[in-house]
Short mmCIF file of C-alpha atoms in Angstrom, two decimals:
data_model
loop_
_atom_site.label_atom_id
_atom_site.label_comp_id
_atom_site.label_asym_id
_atom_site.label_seq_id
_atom_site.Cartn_x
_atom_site.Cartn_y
_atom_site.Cartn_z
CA UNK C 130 19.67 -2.16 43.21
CA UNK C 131 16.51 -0.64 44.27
CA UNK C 132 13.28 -2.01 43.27
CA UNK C 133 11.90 1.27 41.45
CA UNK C 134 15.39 1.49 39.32
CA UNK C 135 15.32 -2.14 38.26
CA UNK C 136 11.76 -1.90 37.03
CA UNK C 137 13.25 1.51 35.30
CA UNK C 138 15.76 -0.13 33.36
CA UNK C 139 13.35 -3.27 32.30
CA UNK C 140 11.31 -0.44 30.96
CA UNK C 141 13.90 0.85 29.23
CA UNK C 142 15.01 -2.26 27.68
CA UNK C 143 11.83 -3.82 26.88
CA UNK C 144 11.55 -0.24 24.72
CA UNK C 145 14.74 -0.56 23.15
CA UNK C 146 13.81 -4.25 21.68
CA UNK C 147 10.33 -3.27 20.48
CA UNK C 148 12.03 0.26 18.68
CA UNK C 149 14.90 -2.51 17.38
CA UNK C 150 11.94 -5.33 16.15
CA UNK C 151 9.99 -1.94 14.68
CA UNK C 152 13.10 -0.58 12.53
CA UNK C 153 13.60 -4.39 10.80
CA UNK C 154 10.11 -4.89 10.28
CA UNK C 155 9.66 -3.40 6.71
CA UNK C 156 13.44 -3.81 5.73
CA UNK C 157 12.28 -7.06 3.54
CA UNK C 158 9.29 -5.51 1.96
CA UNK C 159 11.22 -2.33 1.20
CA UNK C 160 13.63 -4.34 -0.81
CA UNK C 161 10.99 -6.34 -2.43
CA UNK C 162 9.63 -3.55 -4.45
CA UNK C 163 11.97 -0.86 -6.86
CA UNK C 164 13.10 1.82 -4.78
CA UNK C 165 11.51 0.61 -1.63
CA UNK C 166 13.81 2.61 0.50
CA UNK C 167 13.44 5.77 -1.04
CA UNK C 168 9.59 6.44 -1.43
CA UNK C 169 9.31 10.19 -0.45
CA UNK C 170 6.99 10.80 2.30
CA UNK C 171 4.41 12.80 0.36
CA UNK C 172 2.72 14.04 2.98
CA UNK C 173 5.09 15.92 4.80
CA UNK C 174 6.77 17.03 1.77
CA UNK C 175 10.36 15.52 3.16
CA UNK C 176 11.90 12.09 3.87
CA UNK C 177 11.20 8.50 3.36
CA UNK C 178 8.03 6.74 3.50
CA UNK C 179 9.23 3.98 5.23
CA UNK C 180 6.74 1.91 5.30
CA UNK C 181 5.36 1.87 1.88
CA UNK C 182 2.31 -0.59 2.05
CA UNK C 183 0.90 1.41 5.39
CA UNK C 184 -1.00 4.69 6.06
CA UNK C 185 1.77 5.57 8.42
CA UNK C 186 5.00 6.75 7.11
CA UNK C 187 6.60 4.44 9.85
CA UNK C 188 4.60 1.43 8.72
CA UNK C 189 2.57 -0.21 11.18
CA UNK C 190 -0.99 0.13 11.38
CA UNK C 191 -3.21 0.06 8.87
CA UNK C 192 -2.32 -0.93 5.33
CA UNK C 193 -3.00 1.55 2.72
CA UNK C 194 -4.27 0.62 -0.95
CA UNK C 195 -0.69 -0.11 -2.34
CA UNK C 196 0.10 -2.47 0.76
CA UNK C 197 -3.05 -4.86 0.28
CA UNK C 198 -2.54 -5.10 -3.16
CA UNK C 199 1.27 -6.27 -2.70
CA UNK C 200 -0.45 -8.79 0.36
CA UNK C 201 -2.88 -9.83 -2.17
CA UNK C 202 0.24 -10.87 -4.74
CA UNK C 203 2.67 -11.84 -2.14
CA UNK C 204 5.54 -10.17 -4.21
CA UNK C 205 6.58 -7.79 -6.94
CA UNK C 206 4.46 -9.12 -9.92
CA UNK C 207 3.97 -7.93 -13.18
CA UNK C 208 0.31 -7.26 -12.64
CA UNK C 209 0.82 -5.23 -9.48
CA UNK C 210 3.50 -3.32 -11.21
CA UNK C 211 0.67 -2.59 -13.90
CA UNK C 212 -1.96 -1.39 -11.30
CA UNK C 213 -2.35 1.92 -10.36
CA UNK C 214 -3.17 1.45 -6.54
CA UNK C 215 -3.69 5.03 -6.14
CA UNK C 216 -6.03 5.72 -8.99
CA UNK C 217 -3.95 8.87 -10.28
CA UNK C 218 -3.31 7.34 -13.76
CA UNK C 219 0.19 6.43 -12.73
CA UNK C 220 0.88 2.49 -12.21
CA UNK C 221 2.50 1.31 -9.29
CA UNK C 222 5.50 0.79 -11.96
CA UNK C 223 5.47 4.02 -12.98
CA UNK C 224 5.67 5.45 -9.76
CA UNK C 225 8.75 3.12 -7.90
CA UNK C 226 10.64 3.61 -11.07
CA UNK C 227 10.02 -0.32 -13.38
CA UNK C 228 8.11 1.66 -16.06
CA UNK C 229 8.23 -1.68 -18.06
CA UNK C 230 7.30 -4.30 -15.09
CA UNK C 231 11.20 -6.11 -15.48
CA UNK C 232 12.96 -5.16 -12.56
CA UNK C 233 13.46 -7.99 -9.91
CA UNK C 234 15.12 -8.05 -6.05
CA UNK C 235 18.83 -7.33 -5.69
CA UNK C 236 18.97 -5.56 -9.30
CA UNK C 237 18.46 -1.39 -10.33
CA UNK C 238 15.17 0.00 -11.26
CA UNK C 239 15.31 1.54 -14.60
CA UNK C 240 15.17 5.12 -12.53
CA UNK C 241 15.54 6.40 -9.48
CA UNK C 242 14.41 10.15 -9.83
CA UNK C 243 10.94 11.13 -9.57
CA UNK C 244 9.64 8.29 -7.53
CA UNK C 245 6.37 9.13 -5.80
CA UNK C 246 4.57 6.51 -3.67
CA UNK C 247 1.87 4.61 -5.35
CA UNK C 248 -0.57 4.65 -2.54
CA UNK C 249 -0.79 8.56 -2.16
CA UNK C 250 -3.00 10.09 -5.19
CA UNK C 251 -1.29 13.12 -7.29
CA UNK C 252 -1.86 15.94 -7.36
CA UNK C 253 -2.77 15.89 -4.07
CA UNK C 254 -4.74 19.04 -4.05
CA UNK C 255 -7.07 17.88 -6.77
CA UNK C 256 -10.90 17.02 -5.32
CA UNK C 257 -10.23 13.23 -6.56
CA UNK C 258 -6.89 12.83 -4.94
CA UNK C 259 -8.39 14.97 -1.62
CA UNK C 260 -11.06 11.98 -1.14
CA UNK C 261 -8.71 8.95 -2.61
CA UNK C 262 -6.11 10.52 0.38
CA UNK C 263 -8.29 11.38 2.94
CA UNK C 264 -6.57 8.38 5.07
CA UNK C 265 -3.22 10.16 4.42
CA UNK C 266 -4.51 13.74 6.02
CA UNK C 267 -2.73 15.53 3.12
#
């Protein structure tokens, strides 16, 4: 096989296993909060915001307000439940659907309509929620 074809399909391949490593990469923080794999991606207006706890819908990067406070607990905790990581008057709770702070892995929220993600500030075109998103570009 020629030289140029064989570094061609390396490419390829070394591409496929980072894309592979990049899709599982959130999968066990998505399940570790209520409705982790349905966060609407705010900012577009459609889909999921994959990865919750970063200013990229993807994940990756940078994390966002919601995503250091989780790091900070380690897990879904009562008292990150209770916080309101986006300063719109809405706790985290609220927001991923465990109104009450009870839910735990493996078992339903108590809803799973109106989720909105609890790092992204609402209303969005309100002058507090402008600044508070400014990392978001919304």
């Amino acid at each position: 096989m020629p030289p140029r074809i064989m570094l061609l399909l390396l490419l390829l391949g070394w591409c496929l296993a980072v894309m592979v490593g990049m899709t599982g990469a959130h999968s066990k923080y998505r399940d570790n909060i209520p409705n982790g794999r349905v966060v609407p991606n705010l900012c577009s207006g459609s889909g999921i915001w994959k990865g919750v706890g970063h200013n990229a819908p993807a994940g990756r990067g940078p994390l966002n307000s919601f995503g250091k406070a989780y790091s900070a607990s380690g897990s879904w905790t009562k008292a990150l439940c209770n916080a309101d990581s986006d300063q719109d008057g809405r706790s985290n709770g609220e927001e991923l659907g465990d109104p009450k702070c009870v839910w735990t892995k493996g078992a339903s929220p108590a809803k799973s309509t109106g989720i909105t993600h609890p790092a992204i500030c609402e209303p969005i075109t309100s002058a507090k929620c402008k600044r508070i998103n400014s990392a978001f570009n919304v």
